[in-house]
Each structure stands twice: as C-alpha cells, then as structure tokens.
C-alpha cells in the first residue's frame, strides 16, 4: 500500500495542529499507525491522497447511514448554499426538521437544534438541572457523552461516588456533581439513588452503549432506569447521538419501546454536517431560553446547510422502510463471520457491531477493557492492507450503511475469515 502522500501531509499537519489532527482518534495512535489523509468518498468507498480505495466501516463515526455523498443529499446542499450559508434568523427549514424529528420520536415534544452532540448533551443536562432544581448527574462508566467538563469522567470499579475526570484541565469541582454507575448493573444505580435521595437531576445513558465498543443493555436494564427515575422525580435522558435514526427511525426509544423524558441527537441527524439536537417533554424544554431561564444559544444553531443535509437524509430514511432491514441483514452476515473466529466475542445491535478480542462476553466497561488491543491493532492493519477501513480502535463501533453492496460485504467477510487470530495461530502451531 502506498502511503507517501499521507505521510507527507501528516508531517506538515504535525507542525500545525496538536497530533496533526482535529479529533484524537483520527491519529491512529491506538493501532500504532500513521493516519491516512482522505481525499474523497462515494457510496461505501473512501479514497486517500495516495489513491488507495477502501470499503469504509467508519462512515464519519456514524452519521453516514446512507453512505458517502448520497446524491439527493449533495444536490439539496448545493442548492441550499446558493441561498446563503447562514442568517442567524429563523428559517422554514428548521421547523420542517423539527417536525420530522418530533414525528419520528414521540418522546421529543419540542426540540432545540445545536451544532454537535457534545453541545446537545451539555444543554440537555443543563435543562434537566434547571427543571428539577437539582445538581447531581448520574452517568455510566464507559458511556461517552461528548467532551464537556462534567461528563468527561473516568471509570472505576463498582460504586464510585467521587468521580475523577479523565482529562487534565478539568477542575475537581466540575466533576463533584457527576455520579458513576456500572452499565448493566442495577445495584449500583439503586445504591446511588439511596445515597443521593432527591438530589439526582438526571440519569444519562446510551441506550445501546457504543463508545466502549458496542455493548447492548441487558434485558430489563433500560426499563429499570425508566422506573427508578420516574419514582425519584429524576429526568431520564437517552443519549441517542449514535442510536438515533440508526436502530430505527425512532431510535432506541422505538427499538426498546421506552419513552425517556429527554433525548439527545447528533451524527445521523445532520447527515454528515455539524448538527445536534436535544428535546423532550415540553414542560422541561419550556425551561430553555427565551421561554425559561435556562440559557442556551448558538451563532450557527439551526444552520440552513446542516439542516438541509439532515432533512434530506431523514426523508430518505422515512420514505424507504426497508433500509433498516437491509442494513441489519448485512450486519448479521458480518456478525456470523466473526462468530466463527476463535478468541473473539461479537456484540451486535441492529447495524452496530463490535468484535472484541476477548474470550468473555462483553457486558460493561470492565469486560470491554479486558480485550486484547494489540491483537485488534494487528487485525486493523490486516484489514487496511486489504482495502477495508475499520475504526482505528477496539472501542469504536463498526457501522454499516445502505451503500454497502453485497460484494463489499462478501469481500469483508472473506478477509475476516482469512485473518488468523493469535489463538488460531497458536492452535495451528500446536497441531
Ligand atoms: C459522538 C457522541 C457524542 C458527541 O458528539 P460530537 O458531535 O462528537 O460532539 C455524544 N454522545 C454520544 C453517544 C456519541 O456517540
């Protein structure tokens, strides 16, 4: 594989940007490689500056459920650009997008558009605190909710009351109001609710965890969260930045048949453009300025180009009911290929997949981090060399799009099969 151009560009970027990138995982550090610089993409394929072609399973980390450069989306965006890029005033299209989202997700009665998932979550938590007049936020170890100070909190084992920030530059006081529980563990949640009676403003959860690799909720876990928050006057927030419009049109809410009090969105909702959203019960959203006294604003919020990309993407998802069936079937084929490998455990929910280099089931953060990341790095390198671009980290999901062809899936499965894992090599040697 030729990487001359990428290497040259990386060298230059290193002098100008921290780590040469604008978001850390792009640097390929976790797999001990240098990043590829991407030139263009179309459908299921992504092309780098050296002209290498890859079948893409990163899909910009989730947004591109229809694949790259979907014709209808690009054409609508081009047309929108000719009308001007931003006005800082309301537009008809914002209402159109709001209508589409609230129809797809009944838990969202009213909505506010923002520019990223981080901003959506940060604002939703502020609204929940304003509404309940409480300070504490309960989150789960291994769940990612963007990089705002109070939510950037590391794991630990079991019940931790004093959460520790997993980043430098976050004052201790900023995480004093963050409580941590283990994903899929009802007991720690119950204990925290007992200890902090009437103090917990909200529980925020990824209904399917997808930022420690894909980890599905155990039977009854999400239902339990709905129940305990209801009983304690606590706002339940589903962070659906990944799962929204991914698991179904109505996201995880529809997939599990649960109605949270608030939902945060990002990724697919912007169709590849910078767009996020938060919404929920009208009574809570009415706390947000200018109606209420929870302040939140944005110069580029509801940006007409981003909103256009969102509308066109969601329209296609609405008009073609079979998209979810198709992407799930492709994902199932890939899941089955992984299932036949030794030394792997595979988790799949809909079109989200993770193959962990781990011989145990992965049900939470503690089991996820038992994975052999060295082995993952080797596997990553093997796939890349063979024209398959997967996430450069064990702890990111593999995303399937409607643009992946049967041929792409077949090719991918063949390379999954031909990759021999450490265990398989060991066994072959012993025979
Ligand atoms: C990606 C992600 C975020 C953050 O969104 P950004 O647009 O990267 O700020 C928040 N929550 C979840 C569940 C995510 O996957």
Tab-separated table of C-alpha atoms and ligand atoms in Angstrom:
chain	number	residue	atom	x	y	z
A	1	UNK	CA	0.000	0.000	0.000
A	2	UNK	CA	1.401	3.388	-0.995
A	3	UNK	CA	1.251	5.968	1.788
A	4	UNK	CA	3.742	8.568	0.575
A	5	UNK	CA	1.274	11.454	0.231
A	6	UNK	CA	-0.447	10.748	3.536
A	7	UNK	CA	2.888	10.652	5.295
A	8	UNK	CA	3.968	13.940	3.777
A	9	UNK	CA	0.688	15.627	4.697
A	10	UNK	CA	0.802	14.187	8.202
A	11	UNK	CA	4.301	15.533	8.744
A	12	UNK	CA	3.160	19.016	7.790
A	13	UNK	CA	-0.006	18.768	9.892
A	14	UNK	CA	2.028	17.726	12.940
A	15	UNK	CA	3.709	21.132	12.942
A	16	UNK	CA	0.423	22.979	12.826
A	17	UNK	CA	-2.128	21.013	14.850
A	18	UNK	CA	-1.798	19.013	18.073
A	19	UNK	CA	-1.042	15.482	16.934
A	20	UNK	CA	-1.708	16.632	13.382
A	21	UNK	CA	-5.453	16.089	13.780
A	22	UNK	CA	-8.644	17.821	14.851
A	23	UNK	CA	-10.044	14.906	16.860
A	24	UNK	CA	-7.748	12.475	18.688
A	25	UNK	CA	-8.880	9.033	17.480
A	26	UNK	CA	-8.112	10.062	13.884
A	27	UNK	CA	-4.399	9.949	14.676
A	28	UNK	CA	-4.392	6.094	14.619
A	29	UNK	CA	-2.412	6.083	17.890
A	30	UNK	CA	-4.388	3.152	19.315
A	31	UNK	CA	-3.291	0.945	16.427
A	32	UNK	CA	0.297	2.232	16.257
A	33	UNK	CA	-0.030	3.624	12.744
A	34	UNK	CA	0.062	6.926	10.917
A	35	UNK	CA	-3.273	8.354	9.763
A	36	UNK	CA	-4.369	8.246	6.142
A	37	UNK	CA	-5.394	11.588	4.670
A	38	UNK	CA	-8.701	11.262	2.882
A	39	UNK	CA	-9.322	12.949	-0.419
A	40	UNK	CA	-12.848	11.938	-1.344
A	41	UNK	CA	-15.546	9.360	-0.803
A	42	UNK	CA	-18.554	7.926	-2.550
A	43	UNK	CA	-21.104	5.322	-1.509
A	44	UNK	CA	-19.346	2.713	0.597
A	45	UNK	CA	-15.871	3.717	-0.598
A	46	UNK	CA	-13.348	6.144	0.789
A	47	UNK	CA	-10.185	7.233	-1.077
A	48	UNK	CA	-6.949	8.576	0.370
A	49	UNK	CA	-4.460	11.061	-1.090
A	50	UNK	CA	-2.324	8.200	-2.426
A	51	UNK	CA	-5.252	6.874	-4.395
A	52	UNK	CA	-5.946	3.831	-2.195
A	53	UNK	CA	-9.553	2.689	-2.120
A	54	UNK	CA	-11.212	1.306	0.995
A	55	UNK	CA	-14.597	-0.093	1.925
A	56	UNK	CA	-15.494	2.264	4.754
A	57	UNK	CA	-16.985	0.984	8.029
A	58	UNK	CA	-16.246	4.162	9.991
A	59	UNK	CA	-18.631	6.349	7.975
A	60	UNK	CA	-17.504	9.530	9.693
A	61	UNK	CA	-18.152	7.751	13.037
A	62	UNK	CA	-21.784	7.020	12.362
A	63	UNK	CA	-23.591	9.828	10.517
A	64	UNK	CA	-23.457	8.357	7.008
A	65	UNK	CA	-26.148	5.681	7.227
A	66	UNK	CA	-26.818	6.225	3.500
A	67	UNK	CA	-23.135	6.075	2.591
A	68	UNK	CA	-20.891	8.891	1.356
A	69	UNK	CA	-22.005	11.676	-0.972
A	70	UNK	CA	-25.594	10.452	-1.315
A	71	UNK	CA	-26.831	12.132	-4.475
A	72	UNK	CA	-30.077	13.599	-3.134
A	73	UNK	CA	-28.331	14.989	-0.061
A	74	UNK	CA	-25.482	16.572	-2.007
A	75	UNK	CA	-27.837	18.158	-4.526
A	76	UNK	CA	-30.041	19.647	-1.817
A	77	UNK	CA	-26.981	21.003	-0.008
A	78	UNK	CA	-25.586	22.579	-3.193
A	79	UNK	CA	-28.884	24.292	-3.823
A	80	UNK	CA	-29.114	25.485	-0.225
A	81	UNK	CA	-25.622	27.006	-0.447
A	82	UNK	CA	-26.756	29.289	-3.238
A	83	UNK	CA	-29.291	30.823	-0.858
A	84	UNK	CA	-26.560	31.851	1.587
A	85	UNK	CA	-24.738	29.945	4.288
A	86	UNK	CA	-26.172	31.400	7.463
A	87	UNK	CA	-28.570	34.133	8.589
A	88	UNK	CA	-28.772	33.962	12.356
A	89	UNK	CA	-32.544	34.199	11.997
A	90	UNK	CA	-35.299	31.574	11.901
A	91	UNK	CA	-35.937	29.619	8.712
A	92	UNK	CA	-38.796	27.470	7.431
A	93	UNK	CA	-36.442	24.507	7.161
A	94	UNK	CA	-35.709	24.427	10.891
A	95	UNK	CA	-39.395	23.941	11.564
A	96	UNK	CA	-39.520	21.268	8.869
A	97	UNK	CA	-36.676	19.343	10.505
A	98	UNK	CA	-38.237	19.793	13.956
A	99	UNK	CA	-41.473	18.357	12.603
A	100	UNK	CA	-39.719	15.348	11.067
A	101	UNK	CA	-37.834	14.561	14.276
A	102	UNK	CA	-40.761	15.002	16.649
A	103	UNK	CA	-42.922	12.768	14.433
A	104	UNK	CA	-40.282	10.036	14.395
A	105	UNK	CA	-39.604	10.300	18.146
A	106	UNK	CA	-42.698	10.870	20.267
A	107	UNK	CA	-40.525	11.357	23.372
A	108	UNK	CA	-39.414	14.637	21.791
A	109	UNK	CA	-42.326	17.044	22.122
A	110	UNK	CA	-40.259	20.137	21.444
A	111	UNK	CA	-36.680	20.422	20.281
A	112	UNK	CA	-33.684	22.772	20.068
A	113	UNK	CA	-31.111	22.463	17.291
A	114	UNK	CA	-27.413	22.902	18.111
A	115	UNK	CA	-24.141	22.187	16.294
A	116	UNK	CA	-22.736	18.983	17.839
A	117	UNK	CA	-23.531	16.021	20.044
A	118	UNK	CA	-21.395	17.464	22.822
A	119	UNK	CA	-23.417	20.647	22.782
A	120	UNK	CA	-26.711	18.733	22.706
A	121	UNK	CA	-25.823	16.714	25.809
A	122	UNK	CA	-24.358	19.661	27.688
A	123	UNK	CA	-27.533	21.656	27.068
A	124	UNK	CA	-29.900	18.790	27.879
A	125	UNK	CA	-28.209	18.269	31.234
A	126	UNK	CA	-28.498	21.986	31.979
A	127	UNK	CA	-32.213	21.916	31.158
A	128	UNK	CA	-32.725	18.840	33.360
A	129	UNK	CA	-30.946	20.580	36.242
A	130	UNK	CA	-32.984	23.725	35.748
A	131	UNK	CA	-36.214	21.747	35.620
A	132	UNK	CA	-35.573	19.614	38.708
A	133	UNK	CA	-33.682	22.262	40.630
A	134	UNK	CA	-31.145	19.536	41.458
A	135	UNK	CA	-27.413	19.275	40.733
A	136	UNK	CA	-26.312	15.635	40.500
A	137	UNK	CA	-25.957	13.799	37.197
A	138	UNK	CA	-25.742	10.026	37.074
A	139	UNK	CA	-23.816	8.542	34.152
A	140	UNK	CA	-22.408	5.125	33.345
A	141	UNK	CA	-18.822	4.029	33.165
A	142	UNK	CA	-17.736	3.613	29.562
A	143	UNK	CA	-20.578	5.703	28.145
A	144	UNK	CA	-19.424	8.752	26.189
A	145	UNK	CA	-21.487	11.898	26.127
A	146	UNK	CA	-19.154	14.329	24.424
A	147	UNK	CA	-16.273	16.255	25.934
A	148	UNK	CA	-17.967	18.740	28.266
A	149	UNK	CA	-16.155	19.045	31.621
A	150	UNK	CA	-18.682	17.446	33.951
A	151	UNK	CA	-19.310	14.423	31.774
A	152	UNK	CA	-15.729	13.600	30.918
A	153	UNK	CA	-15.428	11.241	33.789
A	154	UNK	CA	-13.407	8.093	34.013
A	155	UNK	CA	-14.384	4.677	35.147
A	156	UNK	CA	-13.556	2.829	38.267
A	157	UNK	CA	-14.806	-0.347	39.743
A	158	UNK	CA	-18.117	-0.734	41.448
A	159	UNK	CA	-19.753	2.137	43.227
A	160	UNK	CA	-17.810	5.368	42.954
A	161	UNK	CA	-19.154	8.489	44.459
A	162	UNK	CA	-16.233	10.821	43.853
A	163	UNK	CA	-15.887	10.765	40.124
A	164	UNK	CA	-12.460	11.568	38.702
A	165	UNK	CA	-12.092	13.474	35.455
A	166	UNK	CA	-10.381	11.507	32.706
A	167	UNK	CA	-8.845	14.641	31.282
A	168	UNK	CA	-6.366	17.188	32.544
A	169	UNK	CA	-7.730	20.694	32.677
A	170	UNK	CA	-10.964	19.769	34.419
A	171	UNK	CA	-11.089	21.272	37.919
A	172	UNK	CA	-12.047	18.763	40.577
A	173	UNK	CA	-15.124	20.767	41.483
A	174	UNK	CA	-16.527	20.333	37.978
A	175	UNK	CA	-16.999	16.608	38.425
A	176	UNK	CA	-18.214	16.737	42.033
A	177	UNK	CA	-21.779	16.573	40.761
A	178	UNK	CA	-21.192	13.581	38.495
A	179	UNK	CA	-22.083	10.124	39.821
A	180	UNK	CA	-20.858	6.973	38.135
A	181	UNK	CA	-22.563	3.618	37.938
A	182	UNK	CA	-21.663	0.492	36.004
A	183	UNK	CA	-23.523	-0.123	32.770
A	184	UNK	CA	-25.982	-3.013	33.077
A	185	UNK	CA	-25.679	-3.007	36.878
A	186	UNK	CA	-28.939	-2.171	38.610
A	187	UNK	CA	-27.467	-2.441	42.085
A	188	UNK	CA	-25.032	0.477	41.812
A	189	UNK	CA	-27.826	2.638	40.432
A	190	UNK	CA	-30.112	1.747	43.333
A	191	UNK	CA	-27.362	2.470	45.841
A	192	UNK	CA	-26.705	5.884	44.328
A	193	UNK	CA	-30.401	6.745	44.418
A	194	UNK	CA	-30.496	5.744	48.100
A	195	UNK	CA	-27.410	7.784	48.959
A	196	UNK	CA	-28.451	10.853	46.978
A	197	UNK	CA	-32.147	10.942	47.710
A	198	UNK	CA	-33.894	13.809	45.878
A	199	UNK	CA	-30.568	15.130	44.634
A	200	UNK	CA	-30.207	13.451	41.236
A	201	UNK	CA	-31.331	15.765	38.428
A	202	UNK	CA	-30.900	13.282	35.621
A	203	UNK	CA	-29.693	9.871	34.565
A	204	UNK	CA	-27.974	9.978	31.198
A	205	UNK	CA	-27.366	6.765	29.299
A	206	UNK	CA	-26.507	5.469	25.848
A	207	UNK	CA	-29.437	3.052	25.471
A	208	UNK	CA	-27.056	0.861	23.499
A	209	UNK	CA	-23.537	1.699	24.601
A	210	UNK	CA	-21.413	2.219	21.514
A	211	UNK	CA	-18.373	4.088	22.762
A	212	UNK	CA	-16.698	1.224	24.637
A	213	UNK	CA	-17.308	-0.915	21.621
A	214	UNK	CA	-20.930	-1.934	21.175
A	215	UNK	CA	-22.471	-3.159	24.428
A	216	UNK	CA	-26.178	-3.952	24.456
A	217	UNK	CA	-28.269	-3.310	27.540
A	218	UNK	CA	-29.219	-6.459	29.428
A	219	UNK	CA	-32.858	-7.469	29.422
A	220	UNK	CA	-34.779	-5.114	31.671
A	221	UNK	CA	-31.946	-2.647	32.313
A	222	UNK	CA	-33.412	0.234	30.308
A	223	UNK	CA	-36.877	-0.485	31.737
A	224	UNK	CA	-35.380	-0.395	35.221
A	225	UNK	CA	-33.834	3.033	34.534
A	226	UNK	CA	-37.206	4.315	33.345
A	227	UNK	CA	-38.843	3.058	36.534
A	228	UNK	CA	-36.315	4.298	39.090
A	229	UNK	CA	-36.044	7.774	37.520
A	230	UNK	CA	-39.826	8.079	37.406
A	231	UNK	CA	-40.107	7.116	41.066
A	232	UNK	CA	-37.498	9.666	42.097
A	233	UNK	CA	-38.538	12.680	40.045
A	234	UNK	CA	-35.318	12.347	38.040
A	235	UNK	CA	-35.123	13.186	34.338
A	236	UNK	CA	-34.150	10.209	32.154
A	237	UNK	CA	-32.017	11.280	29.173
A	238	UNK	CA	-31.323	8.881	26.315
A	239	UNK	CA	-28.149	9.950	24.572
A	240	UNK	CA	-29.135	8.828	21.091
A	241	UNK	CA	-26.328	10.605	19.256
A	242	UNK	CA	-25.350	7.227	17.773
A	243	UNK	CA	-28.565	5.199	18.101
A	244	UNK	CA	-30.953	7.910	16.865
A	245	UNK	CA	-32.149	7.028	13.312
A	246	UNK	CA	-29.620	4.152	13.413
A	247	UNK	CA	-31.514	1.412	15.282
A	248	UNK	CA	-34.810	2.520	13.760
A	249	UNK	CA	-36.417	5.737	12.630
A	250	UNK	CA	-37.465	6.322	16.236
A	251	UNK	CA	-34.029	5.318	17.518
A	252	UNK	CA	-33.585	3.315	20.699
A	253	UNK	CA	-36.855	4.713	22.081
A	254	UNK	CA	-38.751	2.858	19.364
A	255	UNK	CA	-36.394	-0.129	19.333
A	256	UNK	CA	-36.931	-0.809	23.052
A	257	UNK	CA	-40.397	0.740	23.341
A	258	UNK	CA	-39.352	3.098	26.130
A	259	UNK	CA	-40.133	6.784	26.459
A	260	UNK	CA	-37.409	8.791	28.182
A	261	UNK	CA	-38.003	12.376	29.342
A	262	UNK	CA	-35.314	13.795	27.070
A	263	UNK	CA	-33.322	12.679	24.035
A	264	UNK	CA	-30.072	13.997	22.595
A	265	UNK	CA	-29.228	13.624	18.907
A	266	UNK	CA	-26.229	14.169	16.642
A	267	UNK	CA	-24.427	12.238	13.896
A	268	UNK	CA	-27.184	10.920	11.521
A	269	UNK	CA	-29.496	13.854	12.262
A	270	UNK	CA	-27.077	16.145	10.392
A	271	UNK	CA	-26.451	13.759	7.506
A	272	UNK	CA	-22.694	14.440	7.722
A	273	UNK	CA	-22.919	18.143	8.561
A	274	UNK	CA	-22.315	19.654	12.042
A	275	UNK	CA	-25.732	19.368	13.675
A	276	UNK	CA	-27.022	18.167	17.007
A	277	UNK	CA	-30.327	18.446	18.817
A	278	UNK	CA	-31.905	17.984	22.209
A	279	UNK	CA	-35.525	17.724	23.087
A	280	UNK	CA	-38.106	16.059	25.232
A	281	UNK	CA	-41.142	16.816	27.335
A	282	UNK	CA	-42.477	20.246	26.568
A	283	UNK	CA	-42.580	21.041	30.256
A	284	UNK	CA	-38.800	20.506	30.507
A	285	UNK	CA	-37.951	22.206	27.210
A	286	UNK	CA	-40.028	25.230	28.251
A	287	UNK	CA	-37.272	25.891	30.797
A	288	UNK	CA	-34.927	26.815	27.929
A	289	UNK	CA	-34.423	30.476	26.976
A	290	UNK	CA	-36.111	32.581	25.677
A	291	UNK	CA	-39.132	30.854	27.301
A	292	UNK	CA	-37.437	29.920	30.551
A	293	UNK	CA	-34.326	30.858	32.452
A	294	UNK	CA	-32.020	28.001	31.377
A	295	UNK	CA	-29.701	29.824	28.999
A	296	UNK	CA	-28.501	28.213	25.785
A	297	UNK	CA	-27.683	29.820	22.444
A	298	UNK	CA	-25.634	29.373	19.261
A	299	UNK	CA	-24.498	31.668	16.442
A	300	UNK	CA	-24.733	28.836	13.920
A	301	UNK	CA	-27.517	26.826	15.607
A	302	UNK	CA	-30.013	25.520	13.069
A	303	UNK	CA	-27.584	26.364	10.254
A	304	UNK	CA	-29.517	26.148	6.978
A	305	UNK	CA	-26.964	23.960	5.183
A	306	UNK	CA	-26.690	21.467	8.054
A	307	UNK	CA	-30.466	21.426	8.445
A	308	UNK	CA	-30.845	20.734	4.708
A	309	UNK	CA	-28.481	17.749	4.886
A	310	UNK	CA	-30.427	16.491	7.918
A	311	UNK	CA	-33.836	16.858	6.272
A	312	UNK	CA	-32.761	15.099	3.058
A	313	UNK	CA	-31.162	12.223	4.975
A	314	UNK	CA	-34.154	11.701	7.241
A	315	UNK	CA	-36.590	11.966	4.318
A	316	UNK	CA	-34.835	9.088	2.590
A	317	UNK	CA	-34.982	7.027	5.784
A	318	UNK	CA	-38.698	7.789	6.135
A	319	UNK	CA	-39.531	7.008	2.502
A	320	UNK	CA	-37.712	3.694	2.373
A	321	UNK	CA	-38.947	1.487	5.154
A	322	UNK	CA	-36.662	-1.354	4.179
A	323	UNK	CA	-33.390	0.446	4.813
A	324	UNK	CA	-33.215	-0.807	8.391
A	325	UNK	CA	-33.971	-4.369	7.340
A	326	UNK	CA	-31.279	-4.197	4.677
A	327	UNK	CA	-28.513	-2.776	6.860
A	328	UNK	CA	-29.339	-5.144	9.708
A	329	UNK	CA	-29.135	-8.143	7.358
A	330	UNK	CA	-25.711	-7.055	6.140
A	331	UNK	CA	-24.601	-6.574	9.728
A	332	UNK	CA	-25.872	-10.038	10.615
A	333	UNK	CA	-23.738	-11.593	7.885
A	334	UNK	CA	-20.661	-9.865	9.253
A	335	UNK	CA	-21.622	-10.883	12.791
A	336	UNK	CA	-21.853	-14.513	11.690
A	337	UNK	CA	-18.396	-14.357	10.146
A	338	UNK	CA	-16.959	-13.064	13.413
A	339	UNK	CA	-18.815	-15.735	15.381
A	340	UNK	CA	-16.789	-18.420	13.644
A	341	UNK	CA	-13.488	-16.940	14.768
A	342	UNK	CA	-11.591	-18.192	17.801
A	343	UNK	CA	-10.690	-15.717	20.538
A	344	UNK	CA	-13.382	-13.235	19.574
A	345	UNK	CA	-16.636	-12.212	21.100
A	346	UNK	CA	-19.062	-10.252	18.991
A	347	UNK	CA	-21.817	-7.845	20.019
A	348	UNK	CA	-24.396	-6.596	17.551
A	349	UNK	CA	-27.467	-4.443	17.886
A	350	UNK	CA	-29.086	-3.645	14.540
A	351	UNK	CA	-26.365	-2.308	12.247
A	352	UNK	CA	-23.897	-1.581	15.073
A	353	UNK	CA	-21.233	-4.254	15.536
A	354	UNK	CA	-18.181	-4.813	17.699
A	355	UNK	CA	-15.826	-7.756	17.531
A	356	UNK	CA	-13.850	-7.760	20.758
A	357	UNK	CA	-10.588	-9.664	21.015
A	358	UNK	CA	-11.855	-11.104	24.230
A	359	UNK	CA	-12.915	-14.641	25.077
A	360	UNK	CA	-15.574	-13.494	27.577
A	361	UNK	CA	-18.888	-11.790	26.977
A	362	UNK	CA	-18.589	-8.016	26.988
A	363	UNK	CA	-21.382	-6.518	29.074
A	364	UNK	CA	-19.795	-3.413	30.568
A	365	UNK	CA	-16.656	-1.295	30.682
A	366	UNK	CA	-14.714	-3.702	32.869
A	367	UNK	CA	-15.212	-6.601	30.489
A	368	UNK	CA	-14.640	-4.389	27.418
A	369	UNK	CA	-11.191	-3.308	28.591
A	370	UNK	CA	-10.120	-6.936	29.016
A	371	UNK	CA	-9.894	-7.035	25.221
A	372	UNK	CA	-6.512	-7.577	23.623
A	373	UNK	CA	-5.907	-4.227	21.952
A	374	UNK	CA	-2.583	-5.388	20.468
A	375	UNK	CA	-4.442	-8.106	18.638
A	376	UNK	CA	-7.006	-5.558	17.497
A	377	UNK	CA	-4.198	-3.374	16.119
A	378	UNK	CA	-2.882	-6.328	14.105
A	379	UNK	CA	-6.333	-7.123	12.787
A	380	UNK	CA	-6.837	-3.443	11.888
A	381	UNK	CA	-3.574	-3.423	9.921
A	382	UNK	CA	-4.541	-6.603	8.074
A	383	UNK	CA	-7.924	-5.215	7.055
A	384	UNK	CA	-6.470	-1.848	5.998
A	385	UNK	CA	-3.825	-3.504	3.819
A	386	UNK	CA	-6.661	-5.390	2.168
A	387	UNK	CA	-8.751	-2.313	1.433
A	388	UNK	CA	-11.089	-2.349	4.411
A	389	UNK	CA	-11.238	0.715	6.630
A	390	UNK	CA	-12.470	-0.098	10.131
A	391	UNK	CA	-12.230	2.023	13.262
A	392	UNK	CA	-8.637	2.514	14.436
A	393	UNK	CA	-9.660	1.486	17.950
A	394	UNK	CA	-11.102	-1.609	19.611
A	395	UNK	CA	-13.599	0.571	21.418
A	396	UNK	CA	-15.430	2.090	18.464
A	397	UNK	CA	-18.349	0.539	16.621
A	398	UNK	CA	-18.318	-0.848	13.087
A	399	UNK	CA	-21.043	0.986	11.146
A	400	UNK	CA	-22.968	-0.456	8.204
A	401	UNK	CA	-24.623	1.757	5.600
A	402	UNK	CA	-27.223	1.285	2.926
A	403	UNK	CA	-24.472	1.927	0.369
A	404	UNK	CA	-22.515	-1.215	1.253
A	405	UNK	CA	-23.017	-3.652	-1.608
A	406	UNK	CA	-23.331	-7.425	-1.354
A	407	UNK	CA	-19.922	-7.535	-2.948
A	408	UNK	CA	-18.458	-5.262	-0.236
A	409	UNK	CA	-19.890	-7.494	2.461
A	410	UNK	CA	-18.631	-10.667	0.781
A	411	UNK	CA	-15.152	-9.219	0.399
A	412	UNK	CA	-15.141	-8.071	4.026
A	413	UNK	CA	-16.273	-11.470	5.278
A	414	UNK	CA	-13.555	-13.191	3.270
A	415	UNK	CA	-10.882	-11.071	4.920
A	416	UNK	CA	-12.400	-11.591	8.346
A	417	UNK	CA	-12.200	-15.321	7.646
A	418	UNK	CA	-8.668	-15.231	6.316
A	419	UNK	CA	-7.324	-13.200	9.227
A	420	UNK	CA	-5.881	-15.663	11.644
A	421	UNK	CA	-6.111	-14.516	15.220
A	422	UNK	CA	-3.449	-15.163	17.802
A	423	UNK	CA	-5.427	-18.128	19.166
A	424	UNK	CA	-5.835	-19.633	15.730
A	425	UNK	CA	-2.132	-19.269	15.010
A	426	UNK	CA	-1.295	-20.831	18.359
A	427	UNK	CA	-3.590	-23.772	17.698
A	428	UNK	CA	-2.182	-24.257	14.216
A	429	UNK	CA	1.303	-24.395	15.670
A	430	UNK	CA	0.345	-26.962	18.291
A	431	UNK	CA	-1.250	-29.289	15.760
B	1	LIG	C1	-20.363	11.123	19.257
B	1	LIG	C2	-21.129	11.145	20.526
B	1	LIG	C3	-21.294	12.319	21.282
B	1	LIG	C4	-20.581	13.609	20.938
B	1	LIG	O1	-20.968	14.126	19.727
B	1	LIG	P1	-19.981	15.158	18.958
B	1	LIG	O2	-20.776	15.577	17.775
B	1	LIG	O3	-18.746	14.404	18.643
B	1	LIG	O4	-19.727	16.292	19.903
B	1	LIG	C5	-22.118	12.289	22.384
B	1	LIG	N1	-22.746	11.147	22.741
B	1	LIG	C6	-22.608	10.007	22.059
B	1	LIG	C7	-23.358	8.799	22.489
B	1	LIG	C8	-21.772	9.961	20.942
B	1	LIG	O5	-21.596	8.813	20.292
